[in-house]
Short mmCIF file of C-alpha atoms in Angstrom, two decimals:
data_model
loop_
_atom_site.label_atom_id
_atom_site.label_comp_id
_atom_site.label_asym_id
_atom_site.label_seq_id
_atom_site.Cartn_x
_atom_site.Cartn_y
_atom_site.Cartn_z
CA MET A 391 -37.07 -16.00 69.83
CA LEU A 392 -36.16 -12.95 67.75
CA PRO A 393 -33.19 -12.46 65.38
CA SER A 394 -30.10 -10.31 65.60
CA SER A 395 -29.30 -7.56 63.09
CA LYS A 396 -25.90 -6.63 61.70
CA LYS A 397 -27.43 -3.54 60.08
CA GLN A 398 -27.85 -0.93 62.81
CA SER A 399 -28.84 2.67 63.34
CA LYS A 400 -25.88 5.03 63.75
CA MET A 401 -27.97 7.38 65.88
CA LYS A 402 -26.14 8.48 69.01
CA GLY A 403 -27.62 7.28 72.26
CA SER A 404 -27.21 8.28 75.88
CA TYR A 405 -24.27 7.15 78.01
CA GLN A 406 -25.53 4.65 80.55
CA GLU A 407 -24.87 1.25 82.05
CA PHE A 408 -26.61 -1.93 80.93
CA SER A 409 -29.92 -2.06 82.75
CA ASP A 410 -31.73 -5.18 81.55
CA GLU A 411 -31.94 -7.36 84.65
CA ARG A 412 -32.85 -10.52 82.71
CA PHE A 413 -29.33 -11.19 81.44
CA THR A 414 -26.95 -9.46 83.87
CA GLN A 415 -24.83 -12.63 84.08
CA LEU A 416 -23.79 -12.08 80.45
CA TYR A 417 -22.68 -8.46 80.87
CA PRO A 418 -19.04 -9.16 81.89
CA LYS A 419 -18.51 -11.09 78.64
CA ALA A 420 -20.39 -8.44 76.64
CA LYS A 421 -18.17 -5.69 78.10
CA GLU A 422 -15.11 -7.78 77.22
CA LEU A 423 -16.31 -7.79 73.61
CA MET A 424 -16.94 -4.06 73.69
CA ARG A 425 -13.31 -3.55 74.68
CA CYS A 426 -12.12 -6.05 72.08
CA PHE A 427 -13.95 -4.27 69.25
CA ASN A 428 -13.64 -0.74 70.71
CA VAL A 429 -17.43 -0.32 70.84
CA LYS A 430 -18.53 3.04 72.23
CA GLU A 431 -20.89 3.07 75.20
CA GLU A 432 -23.66 5.02 73.49
CA PHE A 433 -26.86 3.11 73.98
CA LEU A 434 -30.23 3.06 72.27
CA PRO A 435 -33.07 0.62 73.00
CA LEU A 436 -32.45 -2.50 70.92
CA PHE A 437 -35.64 -2.03 68.89
CA LEU A 438 -34.31 1.35 67.68
CA ARG A 439 -30.72 0.18 67.16
CA TYR A 440 -31.48 -2.92 65.06
CA LYS A 441 -32.27 -1.97 61.46
CA ASN A 442 -32.62 -5.08 59.29
CA ARG A 443 -35.84 -5.97 57.47
CA PHE A 444 -37.28 -7.82 60.48
CA TRP A 445 -36.89 -4.90 62.90
CA ASP A 446 -37.87 -2.23 60.38
CA SER A 447 -41.01 -4.21 59.48
CA LEU A 448 -41.91 -4.89 63.11
CA GLU A 449 -42.12 -1.12 63.81
CA TYR A 450 -42.19 -1.84 67.53
CA TRP A 451 -42.09 1.88 68.37
CA VAL A 452 -45.54 2.55 66.82
CA LEU A 453 -47.33 -0.41 68.40
CA PRO A 454 -49.87 0.18 71.20
CA PRO A 455 -48.35 -0.13 74.71
CA THR A 456 -50.28 -3.34 75.44
CA VAL A 457 -48.88 -4.97 72.27
CA GLN A 458 -45.38 -3.72 73.04
CA ALA A 459 -45.67 -5.22 76.51
CA ARG A 460 -46.69 -8.63 75.11
CA ILE A 461 -43.71 -8.68 72.76
CA LYS A 462 -41.28 -7.41 75.39
CA ASP A 463 -42.42 -9.80 78.12
CA ARG A 464 -42.52 -12.89 75.90
CA SER A 465 -39.46 -12.37 73.70
CA VAL A 466 -35.73 -13.05 73.82
CA VAL A 467 -33.43 -11.49 71.21
CA LEU A 468 -30.12 -12.86 69.95
CA SER A 469 -27.14 -10.50 69.81
CA PRO A 470 -23.54 -11.22 68.75
CA LEU A 471 -22.42 -8.52 71.22
CA LEU A 472 -24.69 -9.22 74.22
CA GLY A 473 -25.44 -12.91 73.68
CA LEU A 474 -29.09 -12.66 74.71
CA ALA A 475 -31.08 -9.48 75.18
CA SER A 476 -34.58 -8.05 75.47
CA VAL A 477 -36.47 -5.93 72.94
CA GLU A 478 -35.73 -2.79 74.96
CA SER A 479 -32.21 -3.66 76.16
CA PRO A 480 -29.69 -0.78 75.93
CA MET A 481 -27.68 -1.48 72.77
CA PRO A 482 -24.54 0.26 71.48
CA GLU A 483 -23.85 0.47 67.78
CA TYR A 484 -21.63 -2.34 66.50
CA SER A 485 -20.97 -3.77 63.06
CA LEU A 486 -20.51 -7.41 64.02
CA ASP A 487 -22.03 -10.77 63.21
CA TRP A 488 -21.59 -14.31 64.51
CA LYS A 489 -18.50 -14.82 62.29
CA SER A 490 -16.64 -11.81 63.72
CA ILE A 491 -13.51 -12.83 65.65
CA CYS A 492 -12.27 -11.76 69.07
CA GLN A 493 -9.26 -13.39 70.74
CA GLY A 494 -9.17 -16.16 68.14
CA LYS A 495 -12.84 -17.12 68.52
CA THR A 496 -15.84 -16.35 66.36
CA LEU A 497 -18.67 -14.73 68.30
CA LYS A 498 -20.71 -17.88 67.65
CA GLU A 499 -18.04 -19.89 69.50
CA TYR A 500 -17.68 -17.19 72.15
CA TRP A 501 -21.38 -17.25 73.08
CA LYS A 502 -22.53 -20.76 72.17
CA GLU A 503 -22.12 -22.39 75.60
CA ASP A 504 -23.77 -19.48 77.45
CA ILE A 505 -26.68 -19.22 75.01
CA LYS A 506 -27.34 -22.95 75.05
CA LYS A 507 -27.30 -23.07 78.86
CA LEU A 508 -29.58 -20.06 79.28
CA SER A 509 -31.99 -21.02 76.50
CA LYS A 510 -32.38 -24.49 77.98
CA GLU A 511 -33.40 -22.89 81.29
CA LEU A 512 -35.62 -20.22 79.72
CA PHE A 513 -37.51 -22.59 77.41
CA GLU A 514 -38.25 -25.34 79.94
CA GLY A 515 -41.91 -26.33 79.55
CA LYS A 516 -42.57 -23.38 77.20
CA THR A 517 -43.94 -23.08 73.68
CA VAL A 518 -41.19 -21.39 71.65
CA PHE A 519 -41.97 -19.37 68.52
CA LEU A 520 -38.85 -19.21 66.35
CA PHE A 521 -38.49 -16.08 64.23
CA VAL A 522 -34.82 -16.81 63.53
CA GLY A 523 -32.99 -18.58 60.72
CA LYS A 524 -31.19 -21.92 60.95
CA GLN A 525 -27.81 -20.41 61.87
CA GLU A 526 -29.22 -18.71 64.95
CA GLU A 527 -31.52 -21.61 65.79
CA ASN A 528 -28.40 -23.79 66.06
CA LEU A 529 -27.17 -21.60 68.93
CA LEU A 530 -30.18 -22.58 71.04
CA ASP A 531 -30.94 -25.59 73.22
CA LEU A 532 -34.59 -26.38 72.50
CA SER A 533 -34.57 -29.77 74.25
CA THR A 534 -36.66 -28.64 77.23
CA ALA A 535 -39.31 -26.74 75.23
CA SER A 536 -42.75 -28.32 75.23
CA GLN A 537 -43.51 -27.15 71.68
CA ILE A 538 -41.61 -25.34 68.93
CA VAL A 539 -43.41 -23.25 66.30
CA VAL A 540 -41.77 -22.30 62.99
CA PHE A 541 -43.14 -20.51 59.94
CA GLU A 542 -42.65 -21.02 56.18
CA TYR A 543 -43.79 -18.55 53.54
CA TYR A 544 -44.61 -19.13 49.87
CA ARG A 545 -45.19 -16.44 47.28
CA ALA A 546 -47.37 -18.23 44.70
CA LYS A 547 -45.42 -21.49 44.20
CA GLN A 548 -42.01 -20.20 45.29
CA LYS A 549 -40.67 -20.40 48.84
CA VAL A 550 -39.76 -16.94 50.11
CA LYS A 551 -35.96 -16.71 50.30
CA ASN A 552 -35.74 -13.72 52.66
CA PRO A 553 -38.62 -14.07 55.12
CA LEU A 554 -37.44 -11.44 57.64
CA PRO A 555 -40.31 -8.98 57.03
CA HIS A 556 -42.80 -11.85 56.87
CA ARG A 557 -41.68 -13.06 60.30
CA ALA A 558 -42.09 -9.54 61.67
CA TYR A 559 -45.64 -9.22 60.30
CA THR A 560 -46.46 -12.66 61.74
CA LEU A 561 -45.19 -11.66 65.18
CA ARG A 562 -47.12 -8.39 65.03
CA TYR A 563 -50.34 -10.18 64.12
CA ILE A 564 -49.95 -12.75 66.91
CA ALA A 565 -49.18 -10.02 69.47
CA GLU A 566 -51.89 -7.62 68.31
CA LYS A 567 -54.59 -10.31 68.37
CA ASP A 568 -53.05 -12.12 71.37
CA LEU A 569 -53.55 -15.42 69.55
CA SER A 570 -53.38 -18.75 71.32
CA LEU A 571 -51.64 -21.78 69.84
CA ASP A 572 -55.01 -23.06 68.60
CA GLU A 573 -55.68 -19.80 66.72
CA LEU A 574 -52.64 -19.67 64.45
CA PHE A 575 -54.84 -20.43 61.44
CA LYS A 576 -56.20 -16.85 61.79
CA ILE A 577 -52.87 -15.23 60.87
CA ASN A 578 -53.06 -13.06 57.75
CA PHE A 579 -51.22 -10.00 56.47
CA TYR A 580 -51.15 -8.47 52.99
CA ASP A 581 -52.46 -11.46 51.01
CA TYR A 582 -50.70 -14.15 53.08
CA LYS A 583 -52.93 -16.69 54.79
CA VAL A 584 -52.29 -19.91 56.66
CA GLU A 585 -52.58 -22.86 54.30
CA LYS A 586 -51.84 -25.60 56.82
CA VAL A 587 -50.26 -26.42 60.15
CA GLU A 588 -48.10 -29.54 60.26
CA ARG A 589 -46.96 -31.29 63.42
CA LYS A 590 -43.87 -33.48 63.67
CA GLY A 591 -43.20 -34.49 67.25
CA LYS A 592 -43.21 -31.30 69.31
CA ARG A 593 -42.47 -29.12 66.27
CA LEU A 594 -45.29 -27.25 64.54
CA LYS A 595 -44.71 -25.81 61.07
CA VAL A 596 -47.14 -23.11 59.99
CA LEU A 597 -47.20 -22.69 56.20
CA LEU A 598 -48.44 -19.35 54.83
CA ARG A 599 -49.02 -18.68 51.14
CA SER A 600 -49.81 -15.57 49.11
CA GLU A 601 -50.86 -14.98 45.52
CA GLY A 602 -47.74 -12.89 45.03
CA ARG A 603 -49.36 -9.49 44.79
CA TYR A 604 -47.27 -7.72 47.43
CA ILE A 605 -44.15 -8.88 49.29
#
């Protein structure tokens, strides 16, 4: 599960219809929002449109095709405009977040029922890797997932307050090495290494720590 991004590229895209077949049932509501906020239908692939520290650090566009395919096929992305999307979904530019209001509702309220219903169906019997913060996690229904994996990062003795790039590097490592659930202890980037993996019920918390030399 990958995060949304309020910061976005202003690059102009091509005029086209939505074409991601995974979430066509959400498009009528997404188009309603586009009219509400006067969003232009100029689309770029989501991975080029999103520009926060997670998406910039992921650098999806430079990854080998096999790694891109793993991320694309196994990922769902949250979007205040589209609800749920794929890594390569056509995405217009919009400066919105979950607190933005249309017709008296925040976008969190607008999408919450749809996202919970779809995530419950999508996650049934699956292991879900969460690369989102608490606010976006609360939009999801994780009740049917078989296992949930989350990550915590510590720089020396301090917990990292903005882990967006760290989550991106973690996802890249998992996808590049095609790691299984039993191989998470192998994750390392810069000087971050897995210190321990804790299990509480069906939730696994992977704790990574660095000496504080880099990010």
